Amino acid sequence: MLGNFTYENPTRLHFGENSLGFLKEELGHYGETVMVSYGGGSIKRTGLYDQVVAILKAAGKTVVEDGGVMPNPTVEKLYEGCRLAREHNVDLILAVGGGSVCDYAKGVAASTWLDGDPWETYYLNYKDPDPGLRILPVGCILTMVGTGSEMNGGSVITNHSQNLKIGKVFDSRLMPKFTILNPKLTFTVPQYQMVAGFFDIMSHLMEQYFSNEDDNTSDYLNEGLMRSLIHSSRIAVKNPQDYEARSNIMWTATWALNTLVGKGKSQDWMVHMIGQAIGAVTDATHGMTLAAVSIPYYKYIMHSGLHKFVRFAKNVWDINTDGKTDEQAAMEGIDALDAWMDEIGVAKKASDVGVTPDNIEKVADATILGGGFMQLTRDDVVEILKRAL
Ligand code: NZQ
Ligand code: ZN
C-alpha cells in the first residue's frame, strides 16, 4: 500500500429479505416531510410503493410524491426535484429504485438550497458544496443492483442539450445516511437490466484493478469480489430467482464501488468515460455501454500494463500461464472475460448501444480523457470506438 488515503463511509446498511423492517426505525431520525423519489413505475407494479407509503404513514410522515426519475436522470428532472423539495421544505429524500433514482436523490439533496446552478457548480466544475450549505439527508431502498450508488457519493446526471453525461463524486455528506438492501426486490428486474448491472459491477472492479503495479491489499480484495461475481452471475442468469446468487451479487456490487477497493492506488476510469459519452449521445443502458467497449479497450491498453493482465488471467480466471509468454497469458485473461460476457449475454458491440460511424466523433467529443496504464488521446478513443463497432 504505497498510497496515502483517508477512508470514511457513513452509510448504514440493512441487508437481507427482512431489511425493509428497519425503515421505521430509520425514519425516527428525520423530520416530518419525506419526499419519495422513484422511477418510471416499477415500484408501483411490484407493490413496493404501497408498502413504503404505509410505513411512512404509520410513522406519521407527510409524503411528497416525486416519481418519473428516468434511467440516466436528466438535468431538467434535477431542477424539477429541487423545486419540489424547496416548495415542501422536505426533511428527507427517500430514493426507492435503482442507481438512477439514488444518484438523482443525491443531486437534489445537494442542490435544493444551493444559491446557484447545480449543473454548472457540481457537474461542470466539480465543486463541493460549501460547508454552510443545507444538504438534505438521503435514504435509499435499492431495487436494482450495479452502480454502488447505495453506499457512495456518486451522482451521474445527463444533459442532452449539451451532449454530456457527467458523474460528480460528492463527499461523505452526500452518501446515503442509510440503505435498505433486500435482494428479493431485485427479482423483478428485467434480464437485460439485470445483466447490464452485472457488467457494471465487473467494470467498476476492473477499472480500479487495472492500474498500479505495487502489492496492494485492495487488489486482493478486488480479485475476491470479481471471482464471487463471476460465480454468482453464472447461477443468476440461469435462475434469476436464486436468492443466494442474487444476494451475493447485491453485496458485491456495494463493495465494488464504495471506494474500498480503490484505496491506496491509482485507478483507470476510461471505460466509464467512454461509456458515459455513449450514454450522453444515445441514452443507452449504462452497463451495456461499458460492455460494448471493454474488450477493444483492454486489448488496446494491455501492453502498457502487461503484468497486471497476466495476474488477472491467473487469479481471476484460473488460467494456467506456465510456458506462455506474458502477452499470451494476458490475452487468455481477456478472452476469458469475453467468453463470460457471452455467457451472461451483454452487448458486445458499440453498434448495439447506438454508436454508428456517423456519431463516433460526437461520442469522442463527449469523452472526458484520462487513463491509468495509458493516457488516451481523443484519436485513441475514436480508434477504440471504431474497433468496437
Ligand atoms: O424506472 P423504473 O420503472 O423503476 O424501472 C427501472 C429502469 O427502467 C428498472 N428497475 C429498477 N429496479 C427494478 C426495475 N424494474 C423492475 N423491477 C425492479 N426491481 O430498471 C431500469 C434501470 O434502472 P436504473 O436505476 O437506471 O439502473 P442502474 O441502477 O443501472 O442506474 C444507472 C444510472 O447510474 C449511473 C449511470 O450512469 C446511470 O445514470 N451510475 C452511477 C454510479 C454511482 N453513483 O457511483 C456509478 C455507475 O458507474 C453509474 O455511472
Ligand atoms: Zn458504472
Tab-separated table of C-alpha atoms and ligand atoms in Angstrom:
chain	number	residue	atom	x	y	z
A	1	MET	CA	0.000	0.000	0.000
A	2	LEU	CA	2.178	2.837	-1.204
A	3	GLY	CA	-0.615	5.405	-1.479
A	4	ASN	CA	-1.865	7.780	1.203
A	5	PHE	CA	-5.571	7.964	1.822
A	6	THR	CA	-8.474	8.733	4.110
A	7	TYR	CA	-11.321	6.268	4.255
A	8	GLU	CA	-14.718	7.223	5.550
A	9	ASN	CA	-18.081	5.665	4.815
A	10	PRO	CA	-21.015	6.777	6.907
A	11	THR	CA	-23.798	4.816	5.139
A	12	ARG	CA	-25.630	2.401	7.406
A	13	LEU	CA	-26.716	-0.731	5.548
A	14	HIS	CA	-29.611	-3.030	6.354
A	15	PHE	CA	-29.245	-6.222	4.344
A	16	GLY	CA	-31.492	-9.214	3.756
A	17	GLU	CA	-35.041	-10.187	2.976
A	18	ASN	CA	-36.339	-8.627	6.199
A	19	SER	CA	-34.431	-5.392	5.818
A	20	LEU	CA	-37.436	-3.211	4.987
A	21	GLY	CA	-38.389	-3.675	8.632
A	22	PHE	CA	-35.605	-1.210	9.532
A	23	LEU	CA	-37.227	1.674	7.643
A	24	LYS	CA	-39.477	2.611	10.560
A	25	GLU	CA	-36.519	2.903	12.922
A	26	GLU	CA	-34.540	4.980	10.406
A	27	LEU	CA	-37.426	7.387	9.852
A	28	GLY	CA	-37.293	8.299	13.520
A	29	HIS	CA	-34.078	10.248	12.885
A	30	TYR	CA	-35.696	12.726	10.487
A	31	GLY	CA	-38.390	15.391	10.347
A	32	GLU	CA	-41.957	15.082	9.207
A	33	THR	CA	-41.801	15.639	5.469
A	34	VAL	CA	-40.392	12.858	3.318
A	35	MET	CA	-40.010	13.151	-0.443
A	36	VAL	CA	-40.332	9.717	-2.028
A	37	SER	CA	-38.367	9.699	-5.278
A	38	TYR	CA	-38.841	6.823	-7.676
A	39	GLY	CA	-38.577	5.869	-11.314
A	40	GLY	CA	-40.967	5.071	-14.126
A	41	GLY	CA	-43.353	2.879	-12.168
A	42	SER	CA	-41.720	-0.493	-11.436
A	43	ILE	CA	-42.162	0.055	-7.695
A	44	LYS	CA	-45.895	0.583	-8.194
A	45	ARG	CA	-46.197	-2.619	-10.210
A	46	THR	CA	-44.308	-4.690	-7.635
A	47	GLY	CA	-46.273	-3.335	-4.671
A	48	LEU	CA	-43.172	-1.858	-3.013
A	49	TYR	CA	-44.535	1.666	-3.317
A	50	ASP	CA	-47.642	0.783	-1.272
A	51	GLN	CA	-45.537	-0.952	1.365
A	52	VAL	CA	-43.213	2.030	1.738
A	53	VAL	CA	-46.009	4.588	1.855
A	54	ALA	CA	-47.799	2.527	4.504
A	55	ILE	CA	-44.657	2.537	6.674
A	56	LEU	CA	-44.272	6.295	6.168
A	57	LYS	CA	-47.897	6.987	7.047
A	58	ALA	CA	-47.729	4.764	10.121
A	59	ALA	CA	-44.719	6.784	11.235
A	60	GLY	CA	-46.747	9.988	10.914
A	61	LYS	CA	-44.878	11.348	7.913
A	62	THR	CA	-46.164	13.669	5.225
A	63	VAL	CA	-45.327	12.161	1.851
A	64	VAL	CA	-44.228	14.295	-1.097
A	65	GLU	CA	-44.554	12.353	-4.365
A	66	ASP	CA	-41.609	12.578	-6.753
A	67	GLY	CA	-41.959	9.925	-9.440
A	68	GLY	CA	-40.740	9.762	-13.009
A	69	VAL	CA	-36.987	9.659	-12.452
A	70	MET	CA	-35.790	8.270	-15.762
A	71	PRO	CA	-32.847	5.900	-16.308
A	72	ASN	CA	-29.865	8.220	-16.828
A	73	PRO	CA	-31.560	11.091	-14.948
A	74	THR	CA	-31.565	14.444	-16.707
A	75	VAL	CA	-30.664	17.892	-15.546
A	76	GLU	CA	-34.267	19.003	-16.174
A	77	LYS	CA	-35.537	16.361	-13.749
A	78	LEU	CA	-32.913	17.503	-11.237
A	79	TYR	CA	-34.226	21.079	-11.410
A	80	GLU	CA	-37.790	19.811	-11.014
A	81	GLY	CA	-36.871	17.771	-7.926
A	82	CYS	CA	-35.156	20.773	-6.331
A	83	ARG	CA	-38.243	22.934	-6.877
A	84	LEU	CA	-40.428	20.289	-5.281
A	85	ALA	CA	-38.125	19.758	-2.302
A	86	ARG	CA	-37.905	23.521	-1.700
A	87	GLU	CA	-41.624	24.088	-2.071
A	88	HIS	CA	-42.426	21.407	0.544
A	89	ASN	CA	-39.378	22.067	2.694
A	90	VAL	CA	-38.640	18.342	2.796
A	91	ASP	CA	-36.676	16.794	5.654
A	92	LEU	CA	-35.604	13.552	3.979
A	93	ILE	CA	-35.350	12.262	0.424
A	94	LEU	CA	-36.197	8.574	0.252
A	95	ALA	CA	-34.915	7.161	-3.037
A	96	VAL	CA	-36.737	3.960	-3.971
A	97	GLY	CA	-35.285	2.429	-7.121
A	98	GLY	CA	-32.037	1.767	-8.948
A	99	GLY	CA	-28.859	3.775	-9.312
A	100	SER	CA	-30.621	6.435	-11.349
A	101	VAL	CA	-33.049	7.279	-8.557
A	102	CYS	CA	-30.344	7.159	-5.917
A	103	ASP	CA	-27.945	9.342	-7.964
A	104	TYR	CA	-30.707	11.820	-8.666
A	105	ALA	CA	-31.672	11.999	-4.979
A	106	LYS	CA	-28.100	12.976	-4.079
A	107	GLY	CA	-28.109	15.654	-6.779
A	108	VAL	CA	-31.346	17.088	-5.380
A	109	ALA	CA	-30.028	16.810	-1.825
A	110	ALA	CA	-27.003	18.929	-2.666
A	111	SER	CA	-28.867	21.408	-4.873
A	112	THR	CA	-32.203	22.211	-3.228
A	113	TRP	CA	-30.804	25.028	-1.113
A	114	LEU	CA	-27.871	25.899	-3.378
A	115	ASP	CA	-27.687	29.513	-4.424
A	116	GLY	CA	-26.568	28.902	-7.996
A	117	ASP	CA	-26.915	26.440	-10.824
A	118	PRO	CA	-26.230	22.845	-9.737
A	119	TRP	CA	-25.288	21.613	-13.202
A	120	GLU	CA	-22.610	24.258	-13.532
A	121	THR	CA	-21.453	24.102	-9.917
A	122	TYR	CA	-21.227	20.378	-9.302
A	123	TYR	CA	-21.189	18.631	-12.656
A	124	LEU	CA	-19.314	21.000	-14.957
A	125	ASN	CA	-16.976	22.466	-12.331
A	126	TYR	CA	-16.851	19.557	-9.856
A	127	LYS	CA	-17.161	21.923	-6.882
A	128	ASP	CA	-18.088	20.586	-3.465
A	129	PRO	CA	-20.991	22.014	-1.518
A	130	ASP	CA	-19.936	24.880	0.780
A	131	PRO	CA	-19.613	23.905	4.449
A	132	GLY	CA	-22.608	26.053	5.442
A	133	LEU	CA	-24.973	24.733	2.760
A	134	ARG	CA	-28.085	22.925	3.907
A	135	ILE	CA	-27.811	19.411	2.485
A	136	LEU	CA	-30.855	17.180	2.658
A	137	PRO	CA	-30.339	13.664	4.018
A	138	VAL	CA	-30.895	10.793	1.584
A	139	GLY	CA	-32.085	7.287	2.385
A	140	CYS	CA	-32.195	4.563	-0.223
A	141	ILE	CA	-34.245	1.431	-0.830
A	142	LEU	CA	-32.408	-0.286	-3.656
A	143	THR	CA	-34.322	-2.271	-6.274
A	144	MET	CA	-31.660	-2.797	-8.944
A	145	VAL	CA	-28.061	-3.802	-8.440
A	146	GLY	CA	-24.965	-2.491	-10.199
A	147	THR	CA	-23.973	1.112	-9.651
A	148	GLY	CA	-22.913	1.055	-5.998
A	149	SER	CA	-24.794	4.339	-5.586
A	150	GLU	CA	-26.341	2.931	-2.417
A	151	MET	CA	-23.098	3.419	-0.490
A	152	ASN	CA	-21.161	6.077	-2.344
A	153	GLY	CA	-21.243	9.778	-3.131
A	154	GLY	CA	-21.630	9.336	-6.895
A	155	SER	CA	-24.334	11.204	-8.781
A	156	VAL	CA	-24.411	10.948	-12.569
A	157	ILE	CA	-26.581	13.444	-14.446
A	158	THR	CA	-27.199	13.719	-18.188
A	159	ASN	CA	-27.539	16.997	-20.040
A	160	HIS	CA	-28.842	16.132	-23.504
A	161	SER	CA	-28.745	19.685	-24.828
A	162	GLN	CA	-25.030	19.880	-24.023
A	163	ASN	CA	-24.398	16.290	-25.081
A	164	LEU	CA	-22.837	15.484	-21.712
A	165	LYS	CA	-23.259	12.815	-19.065
A	166	ILE	CA	-21.170	13.664	-16.025
A	167	GLY	CA	-20.585	11.936	-12.713
A	168	LYS	CA	-19.932	14.080	-9.681
A	169	VAL	CA	-18.496	12.230	-6.706
A	170	PHE	CA	-19.707	14.086	-3.657
A	171	ASP	CA	-18.023	13.782	-0.279
A	172	SER	CA	-19.430	11.758	2.603
A	173	ARG	CA	-22.084	14.376	3.401
A	174	LEU	CA	-23.988	13.197	0.334
A	175	MET	CA	-23.641	9.464	0.831
A	176	PRO	CA	-26.966	7.907	1.747
A	177	LYS	CA	-27.496	8.035	5.502
A	178	PHE	CA	-28.977	4.557	5.288
A	179	THR	CA	-29.687	1.981	2.609
A	180	ILE	CA	-32.020	-0.967	2.622
A	181	LEU	CA	-30.704	-3.871	0.574
A	182	ASN	CA	-33.268	-6.600	0.075
A	183	PRO	CA	-32.102	-8.986	-2.676
A	184	LYS	CA	-35.689	-10.112	-3.261
A	185	LEU	CA	-36.580	-6.636	-4.514
A	186	THR	CA	-34.236	-7.231	-7.451
A	187	PHE	CA	-36.061	-10.380	-8.636
A	188	THR	CA	-38.368	-8.355	-10.909
A	189	VAL	CA	-35.582	-6.516	-12.753
A	190	PRO	CA	-35.793	-7.440	-16.473
A	191	GLN	CA	-32.987	-9.752	-17.666
A	192	TYR	CA	-31.449	-7.061	-19.905
A	193	GLN	CA	-31.155	-4.623	-16.986
A	194	MET	CA	-30.019	-7.379	-14.642
A	195	VAL	CA	-27.058	-8.437	-16.767
A	196	ALA	CA	-26.205	-4.807	-17.574
A	197	GLY	CA	-25.920	-4.359	-13.810
A	198	PHE	CA	-23.676	-7.417	-13.531
A	199	PHE	CA	-21.327	-5.968	-16.105
A	200	ASP	CA	-21.406	-2.576	-14.403
A	201	ILE	CA	-20.131	-4.266	-11.230
A	202	MET	CA	-17.374	-6.075	-13.130
A	203	SER	CA	-16.383	-2.863	-14.814
A	204	HIS	CA	-16.148	-0.975	-11.528
A	205	LEU	CA	-13.881	-3.699	-10.207
A	206	MET	CA	-11.698	-3.880	-13.323
A	207	GLU	CA	-11.345	-0.125	-13.578
A	208	GLN	CA	-9.942	0.030	-10.070
A	209	TYR	CA	-7.795	-3.061	-10.663
A	210	PHE	CA	-6.121	-2.208	-13.967
A	211	SER	CA	-3.704	0.405	-12.755
A	212	ASN	CA	-0.822	0.453	-10.316
A	213	GLU	CA	1.876	-2.173	-10.016
A	214	ASP	CA	2.591	-2.206	-6.280
A	215	ASP	CA	1.479	-5.030	-4.000
A	216	ASN	CA	-1.788	-3.729	-2.638
A	217	THR	CA	-4.396	-5.282	-0.345
A	218	SER	CA	-7.109	-3.502	-2.331
A	219	ASP	CA	-6.259	-5.652	-5.378
A	220	TYR	CA	-6.578	-8.907	-3.411
A	221	LEU	CA	-9.975	-7.838	-2.124
A	222	ASN	CA	-10.901	-6.887	-5.662
A	223	GLU	CA	-9.944	-10.309	-7.053
A	224	GLY	CA	-12.173	-11.980	-4.463
A	225	LEU	CA	-15.098	-9.771	-5.427
A	226	MET	CA	-14.563	-10.467	-9.145
A	227	ARG	CA	-14.487	-14.221	-8.515
A	228	SER	CA	-17.647	-14.079	-6.442
A	229	LEU	CA	-19.429	-12.031	-9.110
A	230	ILE	CA	-18.407	-14.388	-11.911
A	231	HIS	CA	-19.549	-17.399	-9.898
A	232	SER	CA	-22.918	-15.974	-8.826
A	233	SER	CA	-23.704	-14.323	-12.167
A	234	ARG	CA	-23.472	-17.713	-13.883
A	235	ILE	CA	-26.118	-19.030	-11.495
A	236	ALA	CA	-28.313	-15.925	-11.672
A	237	VAL	CA	-28.559	-15.780	-15.470
A	238	LYS	CA	-29.914	-19.331	-15.464
A	239	ASN	CA	-32.152	-18.779	-12.446
A	240	PRO	CA	-32.785	-15.114	-11.629
A	241	GLN	CA	-34.826	-16.184	-8.581
A	242	ASP	CA	-31.810	-17.813	-6.910
A	243	TYR	CA	-31.693	-15.827	-3.665
A	244	GLU	CA	-28.200	-16.899	-2.706
A	245	ALA	CA	-26.718	-15.783	-6.037
A	246	ARG	CA	-28.688	-12.528	-6.180
A	247	SER	CA	-27.804	-11.665	-2.590
A	248	ASN	CA	-24.110	-12.276	-3.185
A	249	ILE	CA	-24.248	-10.093	-6.261
A	250	MET	CA	-26.019	-7.340	-4.348
A	251	TRP	CA	-23.359	-7.358	-1.641
A	252	THR	CA	-20.554	-7.498	-4.216
A	253	ALA	CA	-21.989	-4.506	-6.078
A	254	THR	CA	-21.945	-2.415	-2.934
A	255	TRP	CA	-18.314	-3.217	-2.172
A	256	ALA	CA	-17.287	-2.831	-5.785
A	257	LEU	CA	-17.911	0.889	-5.679
A	258	ASN	CA	-17.975	2.169	-2.133
A	259	THR	CA	-14.346	3.296	-2.681
A	260	LEU	CA	-12.763	0.483	-0.617
A	261	VAL	CA	-11.048	-1.460	-3.427
A	262	GLY	CA	-9.702	1.717	-4.993
A	263	LYS	CA	-7.918	2.846	-1.869
A	264	GLY	CA	-4.182	3.384	-1.974
A	265	LYS	CA	-3.902	3.085	-5.740
A	266	SER	CA	-4.362	4.920	-8.991
A	267	GLN	CA	-7.435	3.997	-10.996
A	268	ASP	CA	-8.422	3.917	-14.648
A	269	TRP	CA	-11.965	5.012	-15.397
A	270	MET	CA	-11.672	5.231	-19.192
A	271	VAL	CA	-14.264	2.536	-19.917
A	272	HIS	CA	-16.734	4.552	-17.843
A	273	MET	CA	-15.695	7.791	-19.524
A	274	ILE	CA	-16.300	6.314	-22.975
A	275	GLY	CA	-19.459	4.535	-21.788
A	276	GLN	CA	-20.861	7.731	-20.302
A	277	ALA	CA	-20.092	9.607	-23.515
A	278	ILE	CA	-22.035	6.958	-25.434
A	279	GLY	CA	-24.848	7.395	-22.903
A	280	ALA	CA	-24.835	11.161	-23.438
A	281	VAL	CA	-25.272	10.671	-27.183
A	282	THR	CA	-27.551	7.600	-27.331
A	283	ASP	CA	-29.132	7.349	-23.829
A	284	ALA	CA	-28.337	3.606	-23.842
A	285	THR	CA	-28.355	1.466	-20.682
A	286	HIS	CA	-25.273	2.271	-18.612
A	287	GLY	CA	-23.860	-1.241	-18.086
A	288	MET	CA	-24.288	-2.100	-21.754
A	289	THR	CA	-22.335	0.963	-22.870
A	290	LEU	CA	-19.417	-0.312	-20.785
A	291	ALA	CA	-19.701	-3.863	-22.073
A	292	ALA	CA	-19.744	-2.660	-25.671
A	293	VAL	CA	-16.284	-1.069	-25.486
A	294	SER	CA	-14.449	-3.090	-22.828
A	295	ILE	CA	-12.827	-5.809	-24.913
A	296	PRO	CA	-11.453	-3.437	-27.577
A	297	TYR	CA	-10.344	-1.047	-24.813
A	298	TYR	CA	-8.455	-3.652	-22.791
A	299	LYS	CA	-6.797	-5.082	-25.881
A	300	TYR	CA	-5.734	-1.553	-26.819
A	301	ILE	CA	-4.072	-0.727	-23.486
A	302	MET	CA	-2.956	-4.223	-22.454
A	303	HIS	CA	0.683	-3.737	-23.424
A	304	SER	CA	1.035	-0.767	-21.073
A	305	GLY	CA	0.278	-2.917	-18.013
A	306	LEU	CA	1.018	-6.440	-19.115
A	307	HIS	CA	1.909	-7.848	-15.682
A	308	LYS	CA	-1.427	-6.877	-14.212
A	309	PHE	CA	-3.257	-8.518	-17.087
A	310	VAL	CA	-1.278	-11.726	-16.509
A	311	ARG	CA	-2.248	-11.590	-12.829
A	312	PHE	CA	-5.894	-11.048	-13.858
A	313	ALA	CA	-5.724	-14.176	-16.047
A	314	LYS	CA	-4.219	-16.261	-13.239
A	315	ASN	CA	-6.030	-15.019	-10.155
A	316	VAL	CA	-9.442	-14.182	-11.555
A	317	TRP	CA	-9.875	-16.731	-14.341
A	318	ASP	CA	-7.617	-19.573	-13.057
A	319	ILE	CA	-5.657	-19.667	-16.289
A	320	ASN	CA	-2.516	-21.780	-16.221
A	321	THR	CA	0.165	-19.453	-17.517
A	322	ASP	CA	3.047	-21.995	-17.451
A	323	GLY	CA	5.119	-21.913	-20.610
A	324	LYS	CA	3.203	-18.954	-22.030
A	325	THR	CA	4.559	-15.539	-22.844
A	326	ASP	CA	3.144	-12.645	-20.822
A	327	GLU	CA	1.312	-11.497	-23.893
A	328	GLN	CA	-0.313	-14.893	-24.470
A	329	ALA	CA	-1.317	-15.195	-20.818
A	330	ALA	CA	-2.750	-11.660	-20.744
A	331	MET	CA	-4.735	-12.319	-23.916
A	332	GLU	CA	-6.165	-15.507	-22.429
A	333	GLY	CA	-7.448	-13.477	-19.487
A	334	ILE	CA	-9.179	-11.022	-21.804
A	335	ASP	CA	-10.587	-13.920	-23.831
A	336	ALA	CA	-11.989	-15.446	-20.630
A	337	LEU	CA	-13.672	-12.129	-19.833
A	338	ASP	CA	-15.039	-12.069	-23.384
A	339	ALA	CA	-16.455	-15.599	-23.023
A	340	TRP	CA	-18.076	-14.732	-19.667
A	341	MET	CA	-19.719	-11.720	-21.303
A	342	ASP	CA	-21.220	-14.069	-23.907
A	343	GLU	CA	-22.399	-16.387	-21.161
A	344	ILE	CA	-24.310	-13.660	-19.299
A	345	GLY	CA	-25.457	-12.032	-22.538
A	346	VAL	CA	-24.299	-8.416	-22.552
A	347	ALA	CA	-23.787	-6.055	-25.505
A	348	LYS	CA	-20.575	-6.835	-27.338
A	349	LYS	CA	-20.598	-4.133	-29.990
A	350	ALA	CA	-20.821	-0.362	-29.853
A	351	SER	CA	-23.471	-0.596	-32.554
A	352	ASP	CA	-25.626	-2.498	-30.014
A	353	VAL	CA	-25.781	0.680	-27.918
A	354	GLY	CA	-26.455	3.140	-30.715
A	355	VAL	CA	-22.955	4.053	-31.875
A	356	THR	CA	-22.684	4.484	-35.653
A	357	PRO	CA	-19.865	5.624	-37.942
A	358	ASP	CA	-21.720	8.958	-38.068
A	359	ASN	CA	-21.800	9.680	-34.335
A	360	ILE	CA	-18.363	8.348	-33.335
A	361	GLU	CA	-16.847	11.842	-33.430
A	362	LYS	CA	-19.655	13.151	-31.252
A	363	VAL	CA	-19.001	10.387	-28.708
A	364	ALA	CA	-15.273	11.153	-28.767
A	365	ASP	CA	-16.022	14.850	-28.158
A	366	ALA	CA	-18.131	13.926	-25.131
A	367	THR	CA	-15.417	11.670	-23.640
A	368	ILE	CA	-13.527	13.026	-20.658
A	369	LEU	CA	-9.917	11.916	-21.158
A	370	GLY	CA	-7.634	10.354	-18.581
A	371	GLY	CA	-6.294	6.894	-18.036
A	372	GLY	CA	-4.393	4.502	-15.853
A	373	PHE	CA	-1.836	2.370	-17.626
A	374	MET	CA	-2.117	4.527	-20.741
A	375	GLN	CA	-3.168	8.160	-21.173
A	376	LEU	CA	-5.644	8.158	-24.042
A	377	THR	CA	-5.944	10.919	-26.608
A	378	ARG	CA	-9.123	11.769	-28.493
A	379	ASP	CA	-7.730	9.866	-31.505
A	380	ASP	CA	-7.258	6.780	-29.336
A	381	VAL	CA	-10.915	6.999	-28.289
A	382	VAL	CA	-12.016	7.221	-31.929
A	383	GLU	CA	-9.869	4.199	-32.775
A	384	ILE	CA	-11.279	2.133	-29.856
A	385	LEU	CA	-14.832	3.034	-30.857
A	386	LYS	CA	-14.146	2.007	-34.470
A	387	ARG	CA	-12.791	-1.335	-33.275
A	388	ALA	CA	-15.876	-1.733	-31.074
A	389	LEU	CA	-18.384	-1.206	-33.889
B	1	NZQ	O1	-37.756	3.409	-13.550
B	1	NZQ	P1	-38.329	2.116	-13.128
B	1	NZQ	O2	-39.729	1.913	-13.561
B	1	NZQ	O3	-38.143	1.866	-11.661
B	1	NZQ	O4	-37.525	0.960	-13.931
B	1	NZQ	C1	-36.121	0.795	-13.813
B	1	NZQ	C2	-35.355	1.277	-15.025
B	1	NZQ	O5	-36.136	1.234	-16.169
B	1	NZQ	C3	-35.843	-0.691	-13.814
B	1	NZQ	N1	-35.902	-1.274	-12.497
B	1	NZQ	C4	-35.170	-0.959	-11.401
B	1	NZQ	N2	-35.483	-1.784	-10.392
B	1	NZQ	C5	-36.445	-2.620	-10.834
B	1	NZQ	C6	-36.726	-2.299	-12.174
B	1	NZQ	N3	-37.644	-2.962	-12.899
B	1	NZQ	C7	-38.319	-3.968	-12.293
B	1	NZQ	N4	-38.084	-4.339	-11.024
B	1	NZQ	C8	-37.164	-3.703	-10.254
B	1	NZQ	N5	-36.912	-4.126	-9.007
B	1	NZQ	O6	-34.509	-0.806	-14.306
B	1	NZQ	C9	-34.253	0.257	-15.195
B	1	NZQ	C10	-32.880	0.788	-14.935
B	1	NZQ	O7	-32.797	1.419	-13.680
B	1	NZQ	P2	-31.608	2.417	-13.375
B	1	NZQ	O8	-31.781	2.929	-11.994
B	1	NZQ	O9	-31.487	3.415	-14.471
B	1	NZQ	O10	-30.341	1.444	-13.475
B	1	NZQ	P3	-28.958	1.497	-12.741
B	1	NZQ	O11	-29.083	1.064	-11.343
B	1	NZQ	O12	-28.039	0.768	-13.612
B	1	NZQ	O13	-28.550	3.051	-12.731
B	1	NZQ	C11	-27.952	3.654	-13.858
B	1	NZQ	C12	-27.503	5.086	-13.557
B	1	NZQ	O14	-26.490	5.105	-12.532
B	1	NZQ	C13	-25.334	5.800	-13.018
B	1	NZQ	C14	-25.395	5.515	-14.509
B	1	NZQ	O15	-24.584	6.369	-15.254
B	1	NZQ	C15	-26.861	5.693	-14.798
B	1	NZQ	O16	-27.187	7.048	-14.944
B	1	NZQ	N6	-24.131	5.363	-12.287
B	1	NZQ	C16	-23.953	5.752	-11.011
B	1	NZQ	C17	-22.803	5.484	-10.306
B	1	NZQ	C18	-22.552	5.907	-8.925
B	1	NZQ	N7	-23.476	6.531	-8.241
B	1	NZQ	O17	-21.474	5.720	-8.398
B	1	NZQ	C19	-21.699	4.757	-10.909
B	1	NZQ	C20	-22.094	3.991	-12.100
B	1	NZQ	O18	-20.913	3.745	-12.816
B	1	NZQ	C21	-23.073	4.672	-12.981
B	1	NZQ	O19	-22.426	5.580	-13.822
B	2	ZN	ZN	-20.901	2.057	-13.700
